[in-house]
């Protein structure tokens, strides 16, 4: 088949119907009046690599990658950026000149949303606490390292996973027991576990040891207001949910595929919130 005249992209996942990425990119394509398309691309793990290679031959300029393919995507790339290599996962594929380039924009998305939500926050001014030790934690820890967090405490139910992350990403990354005292003198607390998500158990963590001005982030966006954020706000902490990270992580891919550096504005937020309902 000949390449399509308009650049095509999409999000690869299994299942993927729930992904809000087509809404984000669809909004930008319309907003910037660009020719292009972005769709859900459901693909089971067994055929992931063959499917990606087929896309490169059929007018696709790239794709986002979500669960469960982020590691498989890393393995098939010809080129990787530092974030993807360090995080060990690819969420953005760019097809160019017969090569497959893999990037990870989750750390970028996290930092951009953080910067906008808390302009006065100095991540280099004190310890950060990260709850969880999965893929999302890796992205957040990598991000915090790049902005000079002097100490990143990783708290996880399965302590060995936190210890492994600390070993790999240290020496500023340390594993600590999942206990309230770990929040002492932290400037930032970030939940990357699935606790608090719709359908999961709630995250129960006493915030008393956290200094009152410290920011609390939950990268969950379903629901937008988790128990953690509600408790934090009630105790006077500035808070941020995961919607900003979701929107900002989409920017680098859009720019690479469609040639315009897109903005996250209120109308985009509204369009995506509609999809969340
Ligand atoms: P992701 O790639 O999205 O980060 P993941 O690798 O499955 O997903 O990681 C999920 C995180 O949520 C882990 O830190 C997990 O803790 P464990 O390493 O102990 O499994 C955490 N998590 C999930 N359910 C949990 C629960 N019921 N209680 C405590 N932590 C939980």
PDB file of C-alpha atoms and ligand atoms in Angstrom:
ATOM      1  CA  UNK A   1       0.000   0.000   0.000  1.00  0.00           C
ATOM      2  CA  UNK A   2       1.222   3.521  -0.708  1.00  0.00           C
ATOM      3  CA  UNK A   3       1.850   5.910   2.123  1.00  0.00           C
ATOM      4  CA  UNK A   4      -1.144   8.023   3.017  1.00  0.00           C
ATOM      5  CA  UNK A   5      -1.017  11.700   2.107  1.00  0.00           C
ATOM      6  CA  UNK A   6      -1.679  12.872   5.640  1.00  0.00           C
ATOM      7  CA  UNK A   7       0.531  11.944   8.576  1.00  0.00           C
ATOM      8  CA  UNK A   8      -1.066   9.300  10.766  1.00  0.00           C
ATOM      9  CA  UNK A   9      -0.347   8.429  14.377  1.00  0.00           C
ATOM     10  CA  UNK A  10      -2.129   6.659  17.200  1.00  0.00           C
ATOM     11  CA  UNK A  11      -1.816   4.954  20.553  1.00  0.00           C
ATOM     12  CA  UNK A  12      -0.781   1.307  20.801  1.00  0.00           C
ATOM     13  CA  UNK A  13      -2.164  -0.630  23.751  1.00  0.00           C
ATOM     14  CA  UNK A  14      -4.079  -3.750  24.771  1.00  0.00           C
ATOM     15  CA  UNK A  15      -6.744  -2.879  25.721  1.00  0.00           C
ATOM     16  CA  UNK A  16      -6.591   0.737  24.571  1.00  0.00           C
ATOM     17  CA  UNK A  17     -10.188   1.920  24.137  1.00  0.00           C
ATOM     18  CA  UNK A  18      -9.985   3.806  27.443  1.00  0.00           C
ATOM     19  CA  UNK A  19      -7.005   5.905  26.308  1.00  0.00           C
ATOM     20  CA  UNK A  20      -7.601   9.643  26.224  1.00  0.00           C
ATOM     21  CA  UNK A  21      -4.691  10.279  23.842  1.00  0.00           C
ATOM     22  CA  UNK A  22      -6.874  10.440  20.695  1.00  0.00           C
ATOM     23  CA  UNK A  23      -8.880  13.199  22.370  1.00  0.00           C
ATOM     24  CA  UNK A  24      -5.704  15.154  23.178  1.00  0.00           C
ATOM     25  CA  UNK A  25      -4.140  14.862  19.720  1.00  0.00           C
ATOM     26  CA  UNK A  26      -7.513  15.248  17.989  1.00  0.00           C
ATOM     27  CA  UNK A  27      -8.017  18.518  19.854  1.00  0.00           C
ATOM     28  CA  UNK A  28      -4.610  19.832  18.767  1.00  0.00           C
ATOM     29  CA  UNK A  29      -4.995  18.736  15.126  1.00  0.00           C
ATOM     30  CA  UNK A  30      -8.211  20.723  14.947  1.00  0.00           C
ATOM     31  CA  UNK A  31      -6.972  23.650  17.027  1.00  0.00           C
ATOM     32  CA  UNK A  32      -3.882  24.139  14.808  1.00  0.00           C
ATOM     33  CA  UNK A  33      -5.826  23.273  11.641  1.00  0.00           C
ATOM     34  CA  UNK A  34      -3.432  20.509  10.624  1.00  0.00           C
ATOM     35  CA  UNK A  35      -3.903  17.607   8.246  1.00  0.00           C
ATOM     36  CA  UNK A  36      -3.354  14.402  10.172  1.00  0.00           C
ATOM     37  CA  UNK A  37      -5.032  11.676  12.136  1.00  0.00           C
ATOM     38  CA  UNK A  38      -4.588  10.005  15.504  1.00  0.00           C
ATOM     39  CA  UNK A  39      -6.509   6.906  16.542  1.00  0.00           C
ATOM     40  CA  UNK A  40      -6.705   4.015  18.985  1.00  0.00           C
ATOM     41  CA  UNK A  41      -4.503   1.148  17.798  1.00  0.00           C
ATOM     42  CA  UNK A  42      -5.458  -1.987  19.736  1.00  0.00           C
ATOM     43  CA  UNK A  43      -2.758  -4.631  19.348  1.00  0.00           C
ATOM     44  CA  UNK A  44      -2.158  -7.802  21.387  1.00  0.00           C
ATOM     45  CA  UNK A  45       1.383  -8.462  22.688  1.00  0.00           C
ATOM     46  CA  UNK A  46       2.054 -11.440  20.374  1.00  0.00           C
ATOM     47  CA  UNK A  47       1.980  -9.283  17.265  1.00  0.00           C
ATOM     48  CA  UNK A  48       3.232  -5.982  18.677  1.00  0.00           C
ATOM     49  CA  UNK A  49       6.540  -5.833  16.848  1.00  0.00           C
ATOM     50  CA  UNK A  50       5.125  -6.945  13.487  1.00  0.00           C
ATOM     51  CA  UNK A  51       2.307  -4.425  13.860  1.00  0.00           C
ATOM     52  CA  UNK A  52       4.690  -1.540  14.570  1.00  0.00           C
ATOM     53  CA  UNK A  53       6.872  -2.464  11.598  1.00  0.00           C
ATOM     54  CA  UNK A  54       3.765  -2.559   9.401  1.00  0.00           C
ATOM     55  CA  UNK A  55       2.752   0.926  10.574  1.00  0.00           C
ATOM     56  CA  UNK A  56       6.090   2.294   9.402  1.00  0.00           C
ATOM     57  CA  UNK A  57       5.209   1.155   5.879  1.00  0.00           C
ATOM     58  CA  UNK A  58       1.679   2.536   5.828  1.00  0.00           C
ATOM     59  CA  UNK A  59       1.847   6.277   6.253  1.00  0.00           C
ATOM     60  CA  UNK A  60       2.348   6.358   9.999  1.00  0.00           C
ATOM     61  CA  UNK A  61       4.764   8.919  11.396  1.00  0.00           C
ATOM     62  CA  UNK A  62       4.802   7.339  14.833  1.00  0.00           C
ATOM     63  CA  UNK A  63       2.720   6.298  17.812  1.00  0.00           C
ATOM     64  CA  UNK A  64       2.306   6.522  21.525  1.00  0.00           C
ATOM     65  CA  UNK A  65       2.717   3.329  23.476  1.00  0.00           C
ATOM     66  CA  UNK A  66       0.825   2.343  26.586  1.00  0.00           C
ATOM     67  CA  UNK A  67       0.255  -0.732  28.758  1.00  0.00           C
ATOM     68  CA  UNK A  68       1.412  -3.475  28.230  1.00  0.00           C
ATOM     69  CA  UNK A  69       3.807  -2.559  25.398  1.00  0.00           C
ATOM     70  CA  UNK A  70       6.213   0.037  26.817  1.00  0.00           C
ATOM     71  CA  UNK A  71       9.076  -2.415  27.371  1.00  0.00           C
ATOM     72  CA  UNK A  72       8.494  -4.249  24.085  1.00  0.00           C
ATOM     73  CA  UNK A  73       8.620  -0.886  22.330  1.00  0.00           C
ATOM     74  CA  UNK A  74      12.000  -0.150  23.902  1.00  0.00           C
ATOM     75  CA  UNK A  75      13.374  -3.433  22.571  1.00  0.00           C
ATOM     76  CA  UNK A  76      12.539  -2.749  18.926  1.00  0.00           C
ATOM     77  CA  UNK A  77      13.865   0.815  18.629  1.00  0.00           C
ATOM     78  CA  UNK A  78      16.922   1.709  16.558  1.00  0.00           C
ATOM     79  CA  UNK A  79      17.539   4.854  18.630  1.00  0.00           C
ATOM     80  CA  UNK A  80      16.561   5.803  22.195  1.00  0.00           C
ATOM     81  CA  UNK A  81      16.677   9.023  24.173  1.00  0.00           C
ATOM     82  CA  UNK A  82      18.280   9.111  27.628  1.00  0.00           C
ATOM     83  CA  UNK A  83      14.908   9.162  29.381  1.00  0.00           C
ATOM     84  CA  UNK A  84      13.693   5.999  27.647  1.00  0.00           C
ATOM     85  CA  UNK A  85      16.971   4.230  28.291  1.00  0.00           C
ATOM     86  CA  UNK A  86      17.055   5.184  31.976  1.00  0.00           C
ATOM     87  CA  UNK A  87      13.365   4.594  32.648  1.00  0.00           C
ATOM     88  CA  UNK A  88      13.463   1.334  30.686  1.00  0.00           C
ATOM     89  CA  UNK A  89      10.289   2.069  28.758  1.00  0.00           C
ATOM     90  CA  UNK A  90       9.208   3.873  25.587  1.00  0.00           C
ATOM     91  CA  UNK A  91       5.937   5.785  25.338  1.00  0.00           C
ATOM     92  CA  UNK A  92       6.600   7.663  22.089  1.00  0.00           C
ATOM     93  CA  UNK A  93       7.725   6.165  18.770  1.00  0.00           C
ATOM     94  CA  UNK A  94       8.894   8.278  15.852  1.00  0.00           C
ATOM     95  CA  UNK A  95       9.287   6.741  12.415  1.00  0.00           C
ATOM     96  CA  UNK A  96      11.799   8.686  10.349  1.00  0.00           C
ATOM     97  CA  UNK A  97      14.131   7.834   7.472  1.00  0.00           C
ATOM     98  CA  UNK A  98      13.489   4.116   7.852  1.00  0.00           C
ATOM     99  CA  UNK A  99      14.454   4.142  11.530  1.00  0.00           C
ATOM    100  CA  UNK A 100      12.379   3.754  14.681  1.00  0.00           C
ATOM    101  CA  UNK A 101      13.207   6.249  17.399  1.00  0.00           C
ATOM    102  CA  UNK A 102      11.932   5.667  20.946  1.00  0.00           C
ATOM    103  CA  UNK A 103      11.456   8.317  23.571  1.00  0.00           C
ATOM    104  CA  UNK A 104       9.930   8.541  26.990  1.00  0.00           C
ATOM    105  CA  UNK A 105       8.033  11.767  27.609  1.00  0.00           C
ATOM    106  CA  UNK A 106       6.505  10.843  30.983  1.00  0.00           C
ATOM    107  CA  UNK A 107       9.259  12.579  32.941  1.00  0.00           C
ATOM    108  CA  UNK A 108       8.910  15.663  30.725  1.00  0.00           C
ATOM    109  CA  UNK A 109       5.136  15.619  31.256  1.00  0.00           C
ATOM    110  CA  UNK A 110       5.534  15.281  34.992  1.00  0.00           C
ATOM    111  CA  UNK A 111       8.013  18.165  35.241  1.00  0.00           C
ATOM    112  CA  UNK A 112       6.057  20.489  32.957  1.00  0.00           C
ATOM    113  CA  UNK A 113       2.851  19.946  34.910  1.00  0.00           C
ATOM    114  CA  UNK A 114       4.739  20.407  38.186  1.00  0.00           C
ATOM    115  CA  UNK A 115       6.383  23.634  37.001  1.00  0.00           C
ATOM    116  CA  UNK A 116       3.042  25.115  35.991  1.00  0.00           C
ATOM    117  CA  UNK A 117       1.141  23.991  39.076  1.00  0.00           C
ATOM    118  CA  UNK A 118       3.810  25.103  41.553  1.00  0.00           C
ATOM    119  CA  UNK A 119       5.915  27.890  39.991  1.00  0.00           C
ATOM    120  CA  UNK A 120       7.615  28.609  43.320  1.00  0.00           C
ATOM    121  CA  UNK A 121       8.589  25.006  44.073  1.00  0.00           C
ATOM    122  CA  UNK A 122      12.348  24.439  44.203  1.00  0.00           C
ATOM    123  CA  UNK A 123      12.856  20.705  43.825  1.00  0.00           C
ATOM    124  CA  UNK A 124      16.549  21.144  44.600  1.00  0.00           C
ATOM    125  CA  UNK A 125      15.794  22.638  48.013  1.00  0.00           C
ATOM    126  CA  UNK A 126      14.904  19.436  49.873  1.00  0.00           C
ATOM    127  CA  UNK A 127      14.039  15.743  49.784  1.00  0.00           C
ATOM    128  CA  UNK A 128      11.224  14.337  47.666  1.00  0.00           C
ATOM    129  CA  UNK A 129       9.186  11.267  48.546  1.00  0.00           C
ATOM    130  CA  UNK A 130       7.933   8.916  45.837  1.00  0.00           C
ATOM    131  CA  UNK A 131       5.319   6.308  46.709  1.00  0.00           C
ATOM    132  CA  UNK A 132       5.594   3.207  44.516  1.00  0.00           C
ATOM    133  CA  UNK A 133       8.349   1.433  42.620  1.00  0.00           C
ATOM    134  CA  UNK A 134       6.787   0.510  39.260  1.00  0.00           C
ATOM    135  CA  UNK A 135       7.208   2.043  35.831  1.00  0.00           C
ATOM    136  CA  UNK A 136       5.521   5.306  36.759  1.00  0.00           C
ATOM    137  CA  UNK A 137       7.814   5.672  39.784  1.00  0.00           C
ATOM    138  CA  UNK A 138      10.866   5.220  37.564  1.00  0.00           C
ATOM    139  CA  UNK A 139       9.719   8.081  35.331  1.00  0.00           C
ATOM    140  CA  UNK A 140       9.048  10.390  38.282  1.00  0.00           C
ATOM    141  CA  UNK A 141      12.344   9.537  39.994  1.00  0.00           C
ATOM    142  CA  UNK A 142      14.268  10.089  36.760  1.00  0.00           C
ATOM    143  CA  UNK A 143      12.494  13.441  36.359  1.00  0.00           C
ATOM    144  CA  UNK A 144      13.287  14.541  39.910  1.00  0.00           C
ATOM    145  CA  UNK A 145      16.918  13.591  39.467  1.00  0.00           C
ATOM    146  CA  UNK A 146      17.205  15.745  36.346  1.00  0.00           C
ATOM    147  CA  UNK A 147      15.994  18.793  38.299  1.00  0.00           C
ATOM    148  CA  UNK A 148      18.459  18.264  41.116  1.00  0.00           C
ATOM    149  CA  UNK A 149      16.386  16.741  43.923  1.00  0.00           C
ATOM    150  CA  UNK A 150      19.077  16.190  46.575  1.00  0.00           C
ATOM    151  CA  UNK A 151      17.396  13.076  47.980  1.00  0.00           C
ATOM    152  CA  UNK A 152      14.571  10.950  46.620  1.00  0.00           C
ATOM    153  CA  UNK A 153      12.999   8.557  49.118  1.00  0.00           C
ATOM    154  CA  UNK A 154      11.206   5.631  47.521  1.00  0.00           C
ATOM    155  CA  UNK A 155       8.490   4.031  49.631  1.00  0.00           C
ATOM    156  CA  UNK A 156       6.862   0.844  48.437  1.00  0.00           C
ATOM    157  CA  UNK A 157       4.764  -2.031  49.762  1.00  0.00           C
ATOM    158  CA  UNK A 158       7.289  -4.491  48.338  1.00  0.00           C
ATOM    159  CA  UNK A 159      10.474  -3.075  49.819  1.00  0.00           C
ATOM    160  CA  UNK A 160      12.787  -5.114  47.576  1.00  0.00           C
ATOM    161  CA  UNK A 161      11.434  -3.298  44.502  1.00  0.00           C
ATOM    162  CA  UNK A 162      12.201   0.079  46.088  1.00  0.00           C
ATOM    163  CA  UNK A 163      15.673  -1.147  46.982  1.00  0.00           C
ATOM    164  CA  UNK A 164      16.302  -2.301  43.432  1.00  0.00           C
ATOM    165  CA  UNK A 165      15.275   1.128  42.100  1.00  0.00           C
ATOM    166  CA  UNK A 166      17.572   2.834  44.603  1.00  0.00           C
ATOM    167  CA  UNK A 167      20.457   0.624  43.557  1.00  0.00           C
ATOM    168  CA  UNK A 168      19.874   1.355  39.894  1.00  0.00           C
ATOM    169  CA  UNK A 169      19.119   5.063  40.074  1.00  0.00           C
ATOM    170  CA  UNK A 170      21.077   6.086  43.207  1.00  0.00           C
ATOM    171  CA  UNK A 171      23.009   7.459  45.057  1.00  0.00           C
ATOM    172  CA  UNK A 172      20.478  10.269  45.630  1.00  0.00           C
ATOM    173  CA  UNK A 173      17.688   7.654  45.454  1.00  0.00           C
ATOM    174  CA  UNK A 174      17.135   5.738  48.681  1.00  0.00           C
ATOM    175  CA  UNK A 175      14.591   3.134  49.770  1.00  0.00           C
ATOM    176  CA  UNK A 176      12.758   3.846  53.019  1.00  0.00           C
ATOM    177  CA  UNK A 177      10.016   1.977  54.891  1.00  0.00           C
ATOM    178  CA  UNK A 178       6.475   2.958  53.968  1.00  0.00           C
ATOM    179  CA  UNK A 179       5.839   4.926  57.163  1.00  0.00           C
ATOM    180  CA  UNK A 180       4.777   8.511  58.016  1.00  0.00           C
ATOM    181  CA  UNK A 181       8.247   9.452  59.336  1.00  0.00           C
ATOM    182  CA  UNK A 182       9.634   9.121  55.815  1.00  0.00           C
ATOM    183  CA  UNK A 183       7.790  12.357  54.952  1.00  0.00           C
ATOM    184  CA  UNK A 184       9.852  14.459  57.408  1.00  0.00           C
ATOM    185  CA  UNK A 185      11.285  17.662  55.865  1.00  0.00           C
ATOM    186  CA  UNK A 186      10.212  16.637  52.336  1.00  0.00           C
ATOM    187  CA  UNK A 187       9.362  19.442  49.895  1.00  0.00           C
ATOM    188  CA  UNK A 188       7.319  17.162  47.649  1.00  0.00           C
ATOM    189  CA  UNK A 189       5.287  13.951  47.922  1.00  0.00           C
ATOM    190  CA  UNK A 190       4.290  12.065  44.769  1.00  0.00           C
ATOM    191  CA  UNK A 191       2.011   9.031  44.619  1.00  0.00           C
ATOM    192  CA  UNK A 192       2.768   6.776  41.654  1.00  0.00           C
ATOM    193  CA  UNK A 193       1.005   3.670  42.975  1.00  0.00           C
ATOM    194  CA  UNK A 194      -2.361   2.586  41.676  1.00  0.00           C
ATOM    195  CA  UNK A 195      -3.856   3.075  45.143  1.00  0.00           C
ATOM    196  CA  UNK A 196      -6.636   5.638  45.044  1.00  0.00           C
ATOM    197  CA  UNK A 197      -7.544   4.886  41.440  1.00  0.00           C
ATOM    198  CA  UNK A 198     -11.163   4.113  40.691  1.00  0.00           C
ATOM    199  CA  UNK A 199     -11.749   0.486  41.652  1.00  0.00           C
ATOM    200  CA  UNK A 200      -8.574   0.198  43.799  1.00  0.00           C
ATOM    201  CA  UNK A 201      -8.153   0.496  47.538  1.00  0.00           C
ATOM    202  CA  UNK A 202      -7.506   3.896  49.039  1.00  0.00           C
ATOM    203  CA  UNK A 203      -4.063   5.124  49.945  1.00  0.00           C
ATOM    204  CA  UNK A 204      -3.795   5.519  53.690  1.00  0.00           C
ATOM    205  CA  UNK A 205      -0.815   7.565  54.726  1.00  0.00           C
ATOM    206  CA  UNK A 206      -0.620   9.903  57.693  1.00  0.00           C
ATOM    207  CA  UNK A 207       0.636  13.264  56.398  1.00  0.00           C
ATOM    208  CA  UNK A 208       1.370  14.779  59.811  1.00  0.00           C
ATOM    209  CA  UNK A 209       5.149  14.604  59.356  1.00  0.00           C
ATOM    210  CA  UNK A 210       4.997  16.451  56.036  1.00  0.00           C
ATOM    211  CA  UNK A 211       5.817  20.184  56.381  1.00  0.00           C
ATOM    212  CA  UNK A 212       2.606  22.192  55.757  1.00  0.00           C
ATOM    213  CA  UNK A 213       3.912  24.058  52.693  1.00  0.00           C
ATOM    214  CA  UNK A 214       5.063  20.881  50.913  1.00  0.00           C
ATOM    215  CA  UNK A 215       3.358  19.994  47.661  1.00  0.00           C
ATOM    216  CA  UNK A 216       1.407  16.751  47.225  1.00  0.00           C
ATOM    217  CA  UNK A 217       0.983  15.179  43.786  1.00  0.00           C
ATOM    218  CA  UNK A 218      -1.059  12.183  42.722  1.00  0.00           C
ATOM    219  CA  UNK A 219      -0.358  11.072  39.170  1.00  0.00           C
ATOM    220  CA  UNK A 220      -3.733   9.328  39.168  1.00  0.00           C
ATOM    221  CA  UNK A 221      -6.409  11.147  37.127  1.00  0.00           C
ATOM    222  CA  UNK A 222      -9.281   8.702  37.562  1.00  0.00           C
ATOM    223  CA  UNK A 223     -10.633  10.077  39.845  1.00  0.00           C
ATOM    224  CA  UNK A 224      -9.216  13.593  39.669  1.00  0.00           C
ATOM    225  CA  UNK A 225      -9.596  14.050  43.394  1.00  0.00           C
ATOM    226  CA  UNK A 226      -8.148  11.066  45.281  1.00  0.00           C
ATOM    227  CA  UNK A 227      -8.352  10.607  49.045  1.00  0.00           C
ATOM    228  CA  UNK A 228      -4.677  11.504  49.232  1.00  0.00           C
ATOM    229  CA  UNK A 229      -5.256  14.856  47.517  1.00  0.00           C
ATOM    230  CA  UNK A 230      -8.378  15.539  49.542  1.00  0.00           C
ATOM    231  CA  UNK A 231      -6.556  14.904  52.824  1.00  0.00           C
ATOM    232  CA  UNK A 232      -3.552  16.906  51.700  1.00  0.00           C
ATOM    233  CA  UNK A 233      -5.679  19.884  50.665  1.00  0.00           C
ATOM    234  CA  UNK A 234      -7.578  19.726  53.960  1.00  0.00           C
ATOM    235  CA  UNK A 235      -4.231  19.937  55.768  1.00  0.00           C
ATOM    236  CA  UNK A 236      -3.300  23.020  53.716  1.00  0.00           C
ATOM    237  CA  UNK A 237      -0.876  21.451  51.218  1.00  0.00           C
ATOM    238  CA  UNK A 238      -0.822  22.663  47.627  1.00  0.00           C
ATOM    239  CA  UNK A 239      -1.945  19.719  45.459  1.00  0.00           C
ATOM    240  CA  UNK A 240      -1.876  18.540  41.844  1.00  0.00           C
ATOM    241  CA  UNK A 241      -3.659  15.637  40.143  1.00  0.00           C
ATOM    242  CA  UNK A 242      -2.406  13.544  37.213  1.00  0.00           C
ATOM    243  CA  UNK A 243      -4.264  15.293  34.404  1.00  0.00           C
ATOM    244  CA  UNK A 244      -1.465  17.777  33.685  1.00  0.00           C
ATOM    245  CA  UNK A 245       1.107  15.013  33.330  1.00  0.00           C
ATOM    246  CA  UNK A 246      -1.172  13.169  30.903  1.00  0.00           C
ATOM    247  CA  UNK A 247      -1.572  16.292  28.755  1.00  0.00           C
ATOM    248  CA  UNK A 248       2.036  17.481  28.826  1.00  0.00           C
ATOM    249  CA  UNK A 249       3.558  14.066  28.076  1.00  0.00           C
ATOM    250  CA  UNK A 250       1.690  14.191  24.759  1.00  0.00           C
ATOM    251  CA  UNK A 251       3.433  17.371  23.560  1.00  0.00           C
ATOM    252  CA  UNK A 252       6.794  16.002  22.316  1.00  0.00           C
ATOM    253  CA  UNK A 253       5.156  13.319  20.166  1.00  0.00           C
ATOM    254  CA  UNK A 254       2.708  15.751  18.607  1.00  0.00           C
ATOM    255  CA  UNK A 255       5.501  18.149  17.714  1.00  0.00           C
ATOM    256  CA  UNK A 256       7.632  15.385  16.175  1.00  0.00           C
ATOM    257  CA  UNK A 257       4.748  13.959  14.104  1.00  0.00           C
ATOM    258  CA  UNK A 258       2.796  17.021  13.054  1.00  0.00           C
ATOM    259  CA  UNK A 259       5.399  19.805  13.183  1.00  0.00           C
ATOM    260  CA  UNK A 260       3.752  22.158  15.670  1.00  0.00           C
ATOM    261  CA  UNK A 261       4.711  22.575  19.321  1.00  0.00           C
ATOM    262  CA  UNK A 262       1.298  22.383  21.006  1.00  0.00           C
ATOM    263  CA  UNK A 263       0.074  24.135  24.106  1.00  0.00           C
ATOM    264  CA  UNK A 264      -1.977  22.815  27.005  1.00  0.00           C
ATOM    265  CA  UNK A 265      -4.838  25.267  27.380  1.00  0.00           C
ATOM    266  CA  UNK A 266      -8.137  25.354  29.247  1.00  0.00           C
ATOM    267  CA  UNK A 267     -10.137  24.169  26.227  1.00  0.00           C
ATOM    268  CA  UNK A 268      -7.926  21.082  25.934  1.00  0.00           C
ATOM    269  CA  UNK A 269      -8.435  20.367  29.617  1.00  0.00           C
ATOM    270  CA  UNK A 270     -12.182  20.739  29.165  1.00  0.00           C
ATOM    271  CA  UNK A 271     -12.203  18.405  26.140  1.00  0.00           C
ATOM    272  CA  UNK A 272     -10.291  15.733  28.027  1.00  0.00           C
ATOM    273  CA  UNK A 273     -12.348  16.137  31.183  1.00  0.00           C
ATOM    274  CA  UNK A 274     -15.429  15.447  29.081  1.00  0.00           C
ATOM    275  CA  UNK A 275     -13.813  12.138  28.064  1.00  0.00           C
ATOM    276  CA  UNK A 276     -13.152  11.301  31.691  1.00  0.00           C
ATOM    277  CA  UNK A 277     -16.811  11.556  32.620  1.00  0.00           C
TER     278      UNK A 277
HETATM  279  P1  LIG B   1       3.112   1.254  36.933  1.00  0.00           P
HETATM  280  O1  LIG B   1       3.989   0.811  35.812  1.00  0.00           O
HETATM  281  O2  LIG B   1       1.866   1.942  36.492  1.00  0.00           O
HETATM  282  O3  LIG B   1       3.846   2.045  37.945  1.00  0.00           O
HETATM  283  P2  LIG B   1       3.259  -1.226  38.410  1.00  0.00           P
HETATM  284  O4  LIG B   1       4.634  -1.497  37.943  1.00  0.00           O
HETATM  285  O5  LIG B   1       2.274  -2.342  38.435  1.00  0.00           O
HETATM  286  O6  LIG B   1       2.545  -0.081  37.599  1.00  0.00           O
HETATM  287  O7  LIG B   1       3.373  -0.596  39.881  1.00  0.00           O
HETATM  288  C1  LIG B   1       2.258  -0.402  40.690  1.00  0.00           C
HETATM  289  C2  LIG B   1       2.702   0.220  41.993  1.00  0.00           C
HETATM  290  O8  LIG B   1       1.556   0.335  42.849  1.00  0.00           O
HETATM  291  C3  LIG B   1       3.712  -0.622  42.753  1.00  0.00           C
HETATM  292  O9  LIG B   1       4.563   0.237  43.490  1.00  0.00           O
HETATM  293  C4  LIG B   1       2.805  -1.429  43.695  1.00  0.00           C
HETATM  294  O10 LIG B   1       3.445  -1.899  44.855  1.00  0.00           O
HETATM  295  P3  LIG B   1       4.210  -3.332  44.863  1.00  0.00           P
HETATM  296  O11 LIG B   1       5.519  -3.101  44.173  1.00  0.00           O
HETATM  297  O12 LIG B   1       4.338  -3.666  46.288  1.00  0.00           O
HETATM  298  O13 LIG B   1       3.309  -4.264  44.100  1.00  0.00           O
HETATM  299  C5  LIG B   1       1.776  -0.398  44.047  1.00  0.00           C
HETATM  300  N1  LIG B   1       0.534  -1.015  44.496  1.00  0.00           N
HETATM  301  C6  LIG B   1      -0.444  -1.549  43.732  1.00  0.00           C
HETATM  302  N2  LIG B   1      -1.442  -2.041  44.513  1.00  0.00           N
HETATM  303  C7  LIG B   1      -1.076  -1.809  45.799  1.00  0.00           C
HETATM  304  C8  LIG B   1      -1.690  -2.072  47.086  1.00  0.00           C
HETATM  305  N3  LIG B   1      -2.880  -2.674  47.179  1.00  0.00           N
HETATM  306  N4  LIG B   1      -1.032  -1.680  48.189  1.00  0.00           N
HETATM  307  C9  LIG B   1       0.174  -1.064  48.105  1.00  0.00           C
HETATM  308  N5  LIG B   1       0.796  -0.793  46.939  1.00  0.00           N
HETATM  309  C10 LIG B   1       0.179  -1.152  45.801  1.00  0.00           C
END
